[in-house]
N, CA, C and O atoms as a MOPAC input file, in Angstrom:
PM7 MOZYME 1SCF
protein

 N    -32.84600 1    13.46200 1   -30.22900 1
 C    -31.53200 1    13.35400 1   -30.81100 1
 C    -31.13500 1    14.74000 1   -31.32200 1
 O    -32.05200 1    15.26200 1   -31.95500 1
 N    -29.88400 1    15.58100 1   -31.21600 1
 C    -29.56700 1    16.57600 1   -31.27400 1
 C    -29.42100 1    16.22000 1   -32.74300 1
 O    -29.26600 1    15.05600 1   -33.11200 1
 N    -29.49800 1    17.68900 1   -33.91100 1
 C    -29.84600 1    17.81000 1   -35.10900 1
 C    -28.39300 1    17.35400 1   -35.81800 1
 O    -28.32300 1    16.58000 1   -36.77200 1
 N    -27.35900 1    17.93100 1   -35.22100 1
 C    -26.23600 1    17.24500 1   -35.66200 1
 C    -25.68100 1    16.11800 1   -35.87400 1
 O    -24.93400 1    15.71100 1   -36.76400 1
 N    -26.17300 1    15.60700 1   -34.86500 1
 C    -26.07000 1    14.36400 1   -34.94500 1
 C    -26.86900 1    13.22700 1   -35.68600 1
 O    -26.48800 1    12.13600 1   -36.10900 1
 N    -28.18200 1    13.88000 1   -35.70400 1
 C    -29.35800 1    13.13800 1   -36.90400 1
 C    -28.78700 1    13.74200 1   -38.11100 1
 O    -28.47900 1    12.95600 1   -39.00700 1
 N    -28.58300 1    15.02800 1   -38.30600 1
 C    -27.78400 1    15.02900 1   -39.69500 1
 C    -26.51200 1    14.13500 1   -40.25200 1
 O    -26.47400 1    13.75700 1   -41.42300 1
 N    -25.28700 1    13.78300 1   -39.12200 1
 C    -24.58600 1    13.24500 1   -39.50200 1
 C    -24.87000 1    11.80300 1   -39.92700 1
 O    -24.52100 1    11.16300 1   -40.91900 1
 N    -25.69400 1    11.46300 1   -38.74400 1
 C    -26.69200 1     9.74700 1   -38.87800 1
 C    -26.52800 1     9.48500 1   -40.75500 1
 O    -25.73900 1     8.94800 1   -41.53300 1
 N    -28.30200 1    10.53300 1   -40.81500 1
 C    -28.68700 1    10.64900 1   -42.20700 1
 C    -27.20500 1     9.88200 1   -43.43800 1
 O    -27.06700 1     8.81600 1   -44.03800 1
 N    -26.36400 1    11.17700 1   -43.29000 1
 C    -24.60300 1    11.09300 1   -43.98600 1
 C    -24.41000 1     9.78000 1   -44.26800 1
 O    -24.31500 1     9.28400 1   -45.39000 1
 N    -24.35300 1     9.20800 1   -43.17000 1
 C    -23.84700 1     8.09600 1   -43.02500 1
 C    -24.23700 1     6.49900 1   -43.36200 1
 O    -23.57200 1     5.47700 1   -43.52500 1
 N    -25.66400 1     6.82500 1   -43.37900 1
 C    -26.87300 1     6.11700 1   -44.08700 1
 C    -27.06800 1     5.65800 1   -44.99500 1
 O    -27.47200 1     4.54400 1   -45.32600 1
 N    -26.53600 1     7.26600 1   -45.91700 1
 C    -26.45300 1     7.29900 1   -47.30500 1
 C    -25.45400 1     7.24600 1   -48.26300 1
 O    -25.65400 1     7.12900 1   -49.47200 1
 N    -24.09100 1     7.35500 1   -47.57000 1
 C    -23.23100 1     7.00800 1   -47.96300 1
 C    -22.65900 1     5.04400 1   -47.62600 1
 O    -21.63000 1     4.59000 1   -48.12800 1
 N    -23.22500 1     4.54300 1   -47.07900 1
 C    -23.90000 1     3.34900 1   -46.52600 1
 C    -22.26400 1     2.72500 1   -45.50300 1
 O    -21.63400 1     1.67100 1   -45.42800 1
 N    -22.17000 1     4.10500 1   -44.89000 1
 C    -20.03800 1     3.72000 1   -44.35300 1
 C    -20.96400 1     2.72200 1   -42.82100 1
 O    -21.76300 1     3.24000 1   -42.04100 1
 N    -20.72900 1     1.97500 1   -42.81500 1
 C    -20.94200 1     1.18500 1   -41.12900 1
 C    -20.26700 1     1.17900 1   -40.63000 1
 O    -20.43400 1     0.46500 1   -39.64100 1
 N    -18.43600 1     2.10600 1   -40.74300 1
 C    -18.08600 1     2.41300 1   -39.23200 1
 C    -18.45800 1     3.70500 1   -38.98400 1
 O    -18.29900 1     4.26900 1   -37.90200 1
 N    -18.78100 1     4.02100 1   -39.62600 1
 C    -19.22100 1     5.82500 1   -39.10600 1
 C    -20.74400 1     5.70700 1   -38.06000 1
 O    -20.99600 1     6.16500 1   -36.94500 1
 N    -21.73100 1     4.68300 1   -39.24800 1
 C    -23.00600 1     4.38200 1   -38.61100 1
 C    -23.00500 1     4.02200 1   -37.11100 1
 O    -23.81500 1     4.38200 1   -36.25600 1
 N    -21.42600 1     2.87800 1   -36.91500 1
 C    -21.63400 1     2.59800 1   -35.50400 1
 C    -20.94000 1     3.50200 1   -34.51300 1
 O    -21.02400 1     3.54800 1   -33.28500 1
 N    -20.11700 1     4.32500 1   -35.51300 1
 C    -19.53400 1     4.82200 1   -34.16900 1
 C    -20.66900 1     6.30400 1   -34.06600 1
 O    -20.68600 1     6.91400 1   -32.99700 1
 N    -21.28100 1     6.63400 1   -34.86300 1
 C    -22.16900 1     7.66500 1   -34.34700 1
 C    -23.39800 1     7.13600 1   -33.28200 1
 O    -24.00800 1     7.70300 1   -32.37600 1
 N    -23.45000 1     5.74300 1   -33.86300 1
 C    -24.77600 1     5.04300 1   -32.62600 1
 C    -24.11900 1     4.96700 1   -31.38400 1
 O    -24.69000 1     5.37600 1   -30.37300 1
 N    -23.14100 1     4.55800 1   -31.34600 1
 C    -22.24100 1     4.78300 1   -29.68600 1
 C    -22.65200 1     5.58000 1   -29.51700 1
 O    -23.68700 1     5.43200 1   -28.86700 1
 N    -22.20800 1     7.45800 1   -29.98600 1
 C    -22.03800 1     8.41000 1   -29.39900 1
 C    -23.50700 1     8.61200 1   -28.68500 1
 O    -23.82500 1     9.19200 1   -27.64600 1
 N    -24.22200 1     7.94300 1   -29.60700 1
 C    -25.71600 1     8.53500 1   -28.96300 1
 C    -26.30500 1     7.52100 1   -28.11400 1
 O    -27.45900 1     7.85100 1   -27.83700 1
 N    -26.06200 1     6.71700 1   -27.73300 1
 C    -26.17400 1     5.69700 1   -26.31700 1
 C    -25.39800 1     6.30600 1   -25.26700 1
 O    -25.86100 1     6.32800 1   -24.12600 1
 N    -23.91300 1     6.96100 1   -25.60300 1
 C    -23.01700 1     7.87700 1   -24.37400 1
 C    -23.70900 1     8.93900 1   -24.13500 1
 O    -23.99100 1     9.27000 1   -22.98300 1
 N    -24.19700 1     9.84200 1   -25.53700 1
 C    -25.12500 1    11.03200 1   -25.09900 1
 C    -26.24100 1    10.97000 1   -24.14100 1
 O    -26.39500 1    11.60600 1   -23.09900 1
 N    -27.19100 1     9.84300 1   -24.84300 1
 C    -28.58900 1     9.30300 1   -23.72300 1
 C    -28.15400 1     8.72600 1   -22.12000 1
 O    -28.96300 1     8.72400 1   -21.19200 1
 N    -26.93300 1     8.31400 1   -22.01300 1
 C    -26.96600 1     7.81300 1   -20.97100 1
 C    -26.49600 1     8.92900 1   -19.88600 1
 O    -26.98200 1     8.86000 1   -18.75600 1
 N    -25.81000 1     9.68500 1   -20.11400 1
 C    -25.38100 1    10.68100 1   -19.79500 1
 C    -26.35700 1    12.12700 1   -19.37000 1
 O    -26.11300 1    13.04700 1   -18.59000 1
 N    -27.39300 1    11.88800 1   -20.14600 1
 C    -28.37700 1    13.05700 1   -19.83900 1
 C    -29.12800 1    12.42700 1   -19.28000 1
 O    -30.03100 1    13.15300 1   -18.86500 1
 N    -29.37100 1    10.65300 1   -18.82700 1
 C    -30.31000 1    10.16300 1   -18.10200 1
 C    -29.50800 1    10.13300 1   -16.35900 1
 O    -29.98000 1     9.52000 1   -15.40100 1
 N    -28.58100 1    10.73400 1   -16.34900 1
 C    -27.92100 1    10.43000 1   -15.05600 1
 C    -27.65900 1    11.90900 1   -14.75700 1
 O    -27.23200 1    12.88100 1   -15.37900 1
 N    -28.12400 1    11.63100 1   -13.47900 1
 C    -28.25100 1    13.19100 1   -12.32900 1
 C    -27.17400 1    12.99600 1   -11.82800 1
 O    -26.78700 1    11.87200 1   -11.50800 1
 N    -26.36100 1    14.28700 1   -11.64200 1
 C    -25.40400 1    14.63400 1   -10.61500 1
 C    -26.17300 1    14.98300 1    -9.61000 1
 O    -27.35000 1    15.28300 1    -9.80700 1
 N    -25.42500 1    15.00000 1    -7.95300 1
 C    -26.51300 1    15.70200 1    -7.13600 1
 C    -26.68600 1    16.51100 1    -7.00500 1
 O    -27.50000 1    16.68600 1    -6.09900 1
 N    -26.08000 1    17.97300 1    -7.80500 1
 C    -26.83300 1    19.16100 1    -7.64900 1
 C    -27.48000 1    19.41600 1    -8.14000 1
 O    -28.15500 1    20.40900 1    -7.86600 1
 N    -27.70300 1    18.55500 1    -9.33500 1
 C    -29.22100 1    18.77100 1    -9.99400 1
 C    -28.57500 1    19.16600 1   -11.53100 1
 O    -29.38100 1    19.24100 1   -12.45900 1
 N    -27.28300 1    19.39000 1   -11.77500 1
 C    -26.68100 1    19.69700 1   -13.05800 1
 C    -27.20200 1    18.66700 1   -14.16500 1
 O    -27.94200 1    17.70100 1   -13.97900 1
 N    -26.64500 1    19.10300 1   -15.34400 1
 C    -26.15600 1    18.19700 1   -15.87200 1
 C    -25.27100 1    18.02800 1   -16.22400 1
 O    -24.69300 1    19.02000 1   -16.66600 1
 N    -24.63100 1    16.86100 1   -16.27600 1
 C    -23.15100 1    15.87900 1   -16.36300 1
 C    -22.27700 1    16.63300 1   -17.56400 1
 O    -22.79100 1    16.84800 1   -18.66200 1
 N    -21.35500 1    16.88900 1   -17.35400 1
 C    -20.22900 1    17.15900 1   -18.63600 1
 C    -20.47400 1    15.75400 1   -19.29000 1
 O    -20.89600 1    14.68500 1   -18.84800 1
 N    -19.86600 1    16.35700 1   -21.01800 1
 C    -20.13700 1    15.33800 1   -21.69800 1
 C    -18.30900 1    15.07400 1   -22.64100 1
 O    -17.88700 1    16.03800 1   -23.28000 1
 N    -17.51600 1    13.86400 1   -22.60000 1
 C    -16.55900 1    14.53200 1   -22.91300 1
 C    -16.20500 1    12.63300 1   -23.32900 1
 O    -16.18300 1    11.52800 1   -22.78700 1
 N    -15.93800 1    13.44000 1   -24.93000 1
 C    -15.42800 1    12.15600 1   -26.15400 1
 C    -14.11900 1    11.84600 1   -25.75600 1
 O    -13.28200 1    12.67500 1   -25.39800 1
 N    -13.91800 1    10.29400 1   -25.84600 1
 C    -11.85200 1    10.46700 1   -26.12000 1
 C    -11.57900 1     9.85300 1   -27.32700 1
 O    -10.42300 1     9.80500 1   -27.74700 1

């Protein structure tokens, strides 16, 4: 998990907000899924929030 994002986690934890909690757990199921999927040149995938 990129540090920013475990830092923001942490934030969010402790401030005990559960829409922040879930919408940061999204981001990191879009992040993981995204770095688990190959383009075919061997890249890796742009990563891009809306």
């Amino acid at each position: 998990m990129p540090q920013w994002l475990c830092n923001q986690m942490m934030r969010a934890f402790q401030k005990k907000d559960l829409r922040q909690i879930k919408l940061l757990n999204e981001c990191w199921y879009f992040y993981r899924s995204k770095q688990t999927t190959k383009t075919e040149d061997g890249d890796r995938p742009e990563i891009t929030l809306h």
